[in-house]
Each structure stands twice: as structure tokens, then as C-alpha cells.
Short mmCIF file of C-alpha atoms in Angstrom, two decimals:
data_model
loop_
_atom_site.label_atom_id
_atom_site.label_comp_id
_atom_site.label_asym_id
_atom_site.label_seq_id
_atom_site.Cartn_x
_atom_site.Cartn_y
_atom_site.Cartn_z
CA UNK A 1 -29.33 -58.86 110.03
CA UNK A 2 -29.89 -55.93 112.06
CA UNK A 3 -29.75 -52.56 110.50
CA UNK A 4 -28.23 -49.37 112.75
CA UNK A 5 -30.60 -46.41 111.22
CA UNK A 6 -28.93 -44.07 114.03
CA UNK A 7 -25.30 -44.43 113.37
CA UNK A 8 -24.80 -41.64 110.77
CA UNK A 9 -22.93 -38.23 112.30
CA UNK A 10 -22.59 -35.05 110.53
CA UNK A 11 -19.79 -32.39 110.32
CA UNK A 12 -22.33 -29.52 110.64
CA UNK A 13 -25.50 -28.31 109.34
CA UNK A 14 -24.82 -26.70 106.02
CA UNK A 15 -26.81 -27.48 102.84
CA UNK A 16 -24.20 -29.89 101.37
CA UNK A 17 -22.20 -29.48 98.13
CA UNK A 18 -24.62 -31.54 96.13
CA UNK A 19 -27.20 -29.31 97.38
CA UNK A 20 -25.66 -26.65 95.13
CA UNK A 21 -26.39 -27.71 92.01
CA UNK A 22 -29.59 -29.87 93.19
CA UNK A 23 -31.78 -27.35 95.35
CA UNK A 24 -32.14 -24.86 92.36
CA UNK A 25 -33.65 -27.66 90.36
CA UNK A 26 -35.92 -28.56 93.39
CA UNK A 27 -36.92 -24.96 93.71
CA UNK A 28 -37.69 -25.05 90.05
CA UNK A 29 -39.52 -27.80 90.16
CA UNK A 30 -41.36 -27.28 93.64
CA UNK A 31 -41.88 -23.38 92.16
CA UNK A 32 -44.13 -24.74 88.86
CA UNK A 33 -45.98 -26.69 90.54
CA UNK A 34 -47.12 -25.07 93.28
CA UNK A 35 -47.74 -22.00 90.85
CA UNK A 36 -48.49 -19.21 93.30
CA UNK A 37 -50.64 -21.21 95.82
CA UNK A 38 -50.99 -19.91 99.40
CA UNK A 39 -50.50 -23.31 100.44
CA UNK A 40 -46.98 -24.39 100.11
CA UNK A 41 -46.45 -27.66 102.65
CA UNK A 42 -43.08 -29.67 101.76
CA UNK A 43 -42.46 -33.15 103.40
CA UNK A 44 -38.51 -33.55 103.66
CA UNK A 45 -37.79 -37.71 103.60
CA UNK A 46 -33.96 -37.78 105.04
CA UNK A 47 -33.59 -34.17 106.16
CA UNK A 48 -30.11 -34.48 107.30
CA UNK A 49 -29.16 -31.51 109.63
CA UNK A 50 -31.74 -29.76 108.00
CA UNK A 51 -29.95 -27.28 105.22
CA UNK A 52 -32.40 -28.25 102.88
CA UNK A 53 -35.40 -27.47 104.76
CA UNK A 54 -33.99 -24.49 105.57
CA UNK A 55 -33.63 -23.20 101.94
CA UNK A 56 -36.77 -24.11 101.38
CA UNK A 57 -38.16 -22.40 104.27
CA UNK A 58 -36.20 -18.87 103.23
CA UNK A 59 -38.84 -19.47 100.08
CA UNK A 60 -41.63 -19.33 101.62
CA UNK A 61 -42.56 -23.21 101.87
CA UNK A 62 -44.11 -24.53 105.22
CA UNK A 63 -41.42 -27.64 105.55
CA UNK A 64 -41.79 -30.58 108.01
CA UNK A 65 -38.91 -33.18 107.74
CA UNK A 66 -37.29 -36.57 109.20
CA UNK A 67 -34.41 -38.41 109.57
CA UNK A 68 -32.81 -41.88 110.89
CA UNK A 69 -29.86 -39.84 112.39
CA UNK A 70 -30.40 -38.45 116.14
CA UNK A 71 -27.05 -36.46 115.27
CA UNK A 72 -28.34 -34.90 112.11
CA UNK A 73 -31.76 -34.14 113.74
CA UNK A 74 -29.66 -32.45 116.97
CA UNK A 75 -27.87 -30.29 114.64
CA UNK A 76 -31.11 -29.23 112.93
CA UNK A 77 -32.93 -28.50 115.96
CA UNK A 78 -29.81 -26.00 117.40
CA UNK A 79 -29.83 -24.38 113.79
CA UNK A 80 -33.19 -24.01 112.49
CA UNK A 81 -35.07 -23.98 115.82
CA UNK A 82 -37.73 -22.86 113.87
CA UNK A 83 -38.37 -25.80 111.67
CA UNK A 84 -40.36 -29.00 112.04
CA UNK A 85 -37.49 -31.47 112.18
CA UNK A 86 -37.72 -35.12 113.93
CA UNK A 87 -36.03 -38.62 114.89
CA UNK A 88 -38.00 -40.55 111.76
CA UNK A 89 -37.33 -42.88 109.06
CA UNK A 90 -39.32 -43.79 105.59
CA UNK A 91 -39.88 -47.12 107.42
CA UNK A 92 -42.07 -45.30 110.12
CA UNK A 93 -45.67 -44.76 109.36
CA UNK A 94 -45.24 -41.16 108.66
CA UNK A 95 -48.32 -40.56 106.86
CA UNK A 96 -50.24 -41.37 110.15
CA UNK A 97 -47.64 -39.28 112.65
CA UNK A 98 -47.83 -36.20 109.72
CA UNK A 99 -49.92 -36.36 107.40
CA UNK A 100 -50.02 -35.78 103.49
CA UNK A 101 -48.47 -32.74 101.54
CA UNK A 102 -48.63 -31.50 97.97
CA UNK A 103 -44.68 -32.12 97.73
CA UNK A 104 -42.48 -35.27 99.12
CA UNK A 105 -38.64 -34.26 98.84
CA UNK A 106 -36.19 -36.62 99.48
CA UNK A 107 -32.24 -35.64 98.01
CA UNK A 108 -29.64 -37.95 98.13
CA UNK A 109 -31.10 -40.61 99.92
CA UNK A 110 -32.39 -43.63 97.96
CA UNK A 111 -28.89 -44.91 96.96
CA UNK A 112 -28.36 -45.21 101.16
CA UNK A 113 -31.30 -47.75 101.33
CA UNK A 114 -31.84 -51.12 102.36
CA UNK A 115 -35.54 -51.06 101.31
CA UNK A 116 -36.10 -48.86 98.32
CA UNK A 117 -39.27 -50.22 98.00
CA UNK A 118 -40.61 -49.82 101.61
CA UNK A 119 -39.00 -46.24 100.65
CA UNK A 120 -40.96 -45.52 97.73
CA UNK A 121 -44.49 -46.53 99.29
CA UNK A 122 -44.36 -44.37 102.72
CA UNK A 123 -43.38 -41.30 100.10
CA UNK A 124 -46.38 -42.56 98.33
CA UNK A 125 -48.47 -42.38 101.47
CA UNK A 126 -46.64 -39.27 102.76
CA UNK A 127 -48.10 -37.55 98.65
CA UNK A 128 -51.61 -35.75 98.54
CA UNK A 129 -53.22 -37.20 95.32
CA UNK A 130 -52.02 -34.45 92.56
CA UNK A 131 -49.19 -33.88 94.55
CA UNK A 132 -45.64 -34.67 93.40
CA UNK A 133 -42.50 -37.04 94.80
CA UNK A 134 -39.05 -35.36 94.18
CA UNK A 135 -36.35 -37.66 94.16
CA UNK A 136 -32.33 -37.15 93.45
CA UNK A 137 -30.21 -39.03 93.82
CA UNK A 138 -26.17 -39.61 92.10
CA UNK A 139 -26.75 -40.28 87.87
CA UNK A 140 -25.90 -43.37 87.11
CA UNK A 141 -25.78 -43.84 83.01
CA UNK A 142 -23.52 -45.96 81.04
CA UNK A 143 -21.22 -43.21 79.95
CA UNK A 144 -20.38 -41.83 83.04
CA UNK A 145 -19.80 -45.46 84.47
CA UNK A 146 -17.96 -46.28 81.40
CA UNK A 147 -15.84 -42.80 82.49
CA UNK A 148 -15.13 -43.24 85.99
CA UNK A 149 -13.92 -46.83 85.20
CA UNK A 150 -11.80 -45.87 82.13
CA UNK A 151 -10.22 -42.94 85.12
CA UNK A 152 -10.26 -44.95 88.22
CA UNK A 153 -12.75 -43.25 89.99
CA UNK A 154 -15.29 -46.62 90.95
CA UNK A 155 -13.81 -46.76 94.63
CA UNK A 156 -14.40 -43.00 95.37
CA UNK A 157 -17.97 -42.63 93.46
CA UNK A 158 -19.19 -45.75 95.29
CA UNK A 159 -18.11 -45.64 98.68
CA UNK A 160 -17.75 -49.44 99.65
CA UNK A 161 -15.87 -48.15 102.78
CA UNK A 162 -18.08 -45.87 104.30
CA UNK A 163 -20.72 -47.50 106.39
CA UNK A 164 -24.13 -46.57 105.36
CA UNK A 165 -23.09 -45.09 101.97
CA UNK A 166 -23.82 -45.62 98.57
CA UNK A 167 -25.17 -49.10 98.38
CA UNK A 168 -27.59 -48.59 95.62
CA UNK A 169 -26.95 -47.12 92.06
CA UNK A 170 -29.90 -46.36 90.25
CA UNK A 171 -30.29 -45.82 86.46
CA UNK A 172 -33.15 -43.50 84.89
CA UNK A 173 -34.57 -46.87 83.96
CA UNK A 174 -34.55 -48.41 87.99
CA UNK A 175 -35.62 -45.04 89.13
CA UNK A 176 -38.74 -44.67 87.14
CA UNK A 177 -39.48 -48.47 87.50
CA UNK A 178 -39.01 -47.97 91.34
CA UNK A 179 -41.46 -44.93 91.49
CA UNK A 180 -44.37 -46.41 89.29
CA UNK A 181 -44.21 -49.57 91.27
CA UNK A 182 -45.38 -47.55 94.59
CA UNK A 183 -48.18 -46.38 92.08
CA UNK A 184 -46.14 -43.34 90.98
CA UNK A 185 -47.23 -41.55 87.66
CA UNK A 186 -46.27 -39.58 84.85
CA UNK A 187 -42.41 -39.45 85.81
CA UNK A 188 -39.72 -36.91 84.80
CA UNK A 189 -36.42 -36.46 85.21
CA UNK A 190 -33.91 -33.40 84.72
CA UNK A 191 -29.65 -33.79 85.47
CA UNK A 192 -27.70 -31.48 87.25
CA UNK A 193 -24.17 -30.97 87.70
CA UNK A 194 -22.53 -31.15 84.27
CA UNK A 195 -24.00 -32.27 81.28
CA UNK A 196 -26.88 -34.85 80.82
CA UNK A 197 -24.61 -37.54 79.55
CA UNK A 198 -22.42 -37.17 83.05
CA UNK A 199 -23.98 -35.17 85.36
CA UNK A 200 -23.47 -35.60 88.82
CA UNK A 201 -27.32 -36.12 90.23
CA UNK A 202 -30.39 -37.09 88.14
CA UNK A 203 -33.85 -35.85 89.80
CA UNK A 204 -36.89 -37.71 89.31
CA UNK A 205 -40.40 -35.52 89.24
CA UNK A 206 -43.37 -37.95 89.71
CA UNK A 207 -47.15 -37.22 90.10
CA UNK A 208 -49.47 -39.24 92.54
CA UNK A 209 -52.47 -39.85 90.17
CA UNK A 210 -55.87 -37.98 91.60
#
């Protein structure tokens, strides 16, 4: 089966509506652990057309990013000429074209891939040891699923039409066994968008051992 990494096109280059209620999170988190260092680098994994990177940027953070989608990255480049934004994908060796940072981001886009696991290990690569993986991605706990059956809402959470969307729904429990698996440590998570039980996103915090 061949895969088509380049097919995604984008509307324009805003920070998207889950970026709303997820980059305060990830500024949160991003903002205690870098805790006043000079050195602020920021490795975006699926950069989109770049709104993220941009925020980030505003902050102060030195951000470098990638993505599958020549569109997205086209977009990015007209926007934020300023910003570090290529034609990449998590199953490039990106640790070897970029090098390592003390942050990995990557926001709503595990549940679009076909190899989680190839995924999970270039972020490891992409991680300084002490530095810290990122992850969101949509919540997917038994109460909310058990809602959006009980109101007809599977078709439109999920996707099933939309090439290259949703086809993986991860649990707090797949997550975290995802992350330590690439050698991933001492994993938290924190839930945005409504409350824990049915937020909208869950975002994973996870420390590459020293």
C-alpha cells in the first residue's frame, strides 16, 4: 500500500480552533520547564501552516518545524517568512537533518498516523536527554465515547470520510504505553477543552531520561 504524505491542503494559516484551548497548556507546560533559560529551542513534529510555531515564536522560543504537506509548508513560508519551516515527515531522519532540542511538540497529529511507533521514536531522537515530548492529541475516555454514541456524534468525531483523518484514537492508557515504548519517561497528562471526564484534547508531557 502506498501512502500519499503530500495530499493534505489547508484553508489558511491560522492557529486552528483546537489550538485555542491546547497552545495555553503547551505554553504552560513548555514555560515550567524551560524555567527562565536563555535557551529556548522548540522542534514542531506536523507544523501545519505554521500557526503554532508562530505563537510560540511571539514567546520568545527559537522554533524549527516540519510537515508532510507541501501546501501547509507554502502557506507557512508566505506567513511566517521568518520561521524555520520545511517539506518533512516523522518518518525522515530528522534528528540527523536538525538536530536535538530541549522540547519536541507535536499537536494533533498522532491520531493521523500510519506508524505511531516510527512516530514516537524520531520524536525520541529529535529530544535532548532531559528534554521533554509534548503530545495532544483528541481525548478519547470511555465516558465521552459512551456520550458521543448515546448523541450520535461517532461519524463526525471520527472522520471515516476525510482522507488522512482521524484513523487512530488513543486512550491515556495507549498514549502513555506508546511514549514509554520509544523509551519515554515519567509521563503526564493534563485535558483541555471541557472537563477531564470529556474534554476535547488530552496532552501528554513526557521526559527523555538523562
Amino acid at each position: 500500500m502506498s501512502v500519499e504524505l503530500d495530499a493534505t491542503t489547508y484553508i489558511h494559516a491560522r492557529p486552528t480552533t483546537a489550538h485555542s484551548y491546547i497552545l495555553p497548556a503547551v505554553l504552560g507546560v513548555l514555560e515550567g520547564h524551560f524555567a527562565g533559560s536563555a535557551k529556548r529551542d522548540v522542534f514542531d513534529l506536523g507544523c501545519g501552516t505554521g500557526g503554532a510555531a508562530a505563537t510560540l515564536a511571539e514567546k520568545g522560543y527559537s522554533v524549527v518545524g516540519v510537515d508532510p504537506s507541501s501546501d501547509g509548508i507554502a502557506k507557512a513560508n508566505v506567513n511566517y517568512p521568518g520561521l524555520r519551516l520545511k517539506v518533512g515527515s516523522a518518518y525522515d531522519e530528522l534528528s540527523r537533518d536538525y538536530g536535538t532540542f530541549d522540547a519536541v511538540i507535536s499537536l494533533e497529529v498522532v491520531e493521523h498516523v500510519y506508524d505511531p511507533r516510527a512516530f514516537t521514536s524520531t520524536m525520541y531522537d529529535l529530544v535532548k536527554p532531559g528534554g521533554i515530548a509534548v503530545v495532544s492529541t483528541p481525548y478519547h475516555g470511555y465516558l465521552k465515547n459512551l456520550a458521543l454514541a448515546a448523541l450520535g456524534k461517532m461519524d463526525d468525531h471520527f472522520m471515516p470520510l476525510k482522507d488522512h483523518g482521524h484513523i487512530k484514537f488513543w486512550s491515556r492508557n495507549t498514549l502513555g504505553t506508546l511514549l514509554l515504548g520509544a523509551g519515554f519517561g515519567s509521563i503526564r497528562f493534563e485535558y483541555v477543552g471541557r472537563i477531564p471526564a470529556f474534554a476535547k484534547s488530552m496532552i501528554a508531557v513526557a521526559e527523555k531520561p538523562l
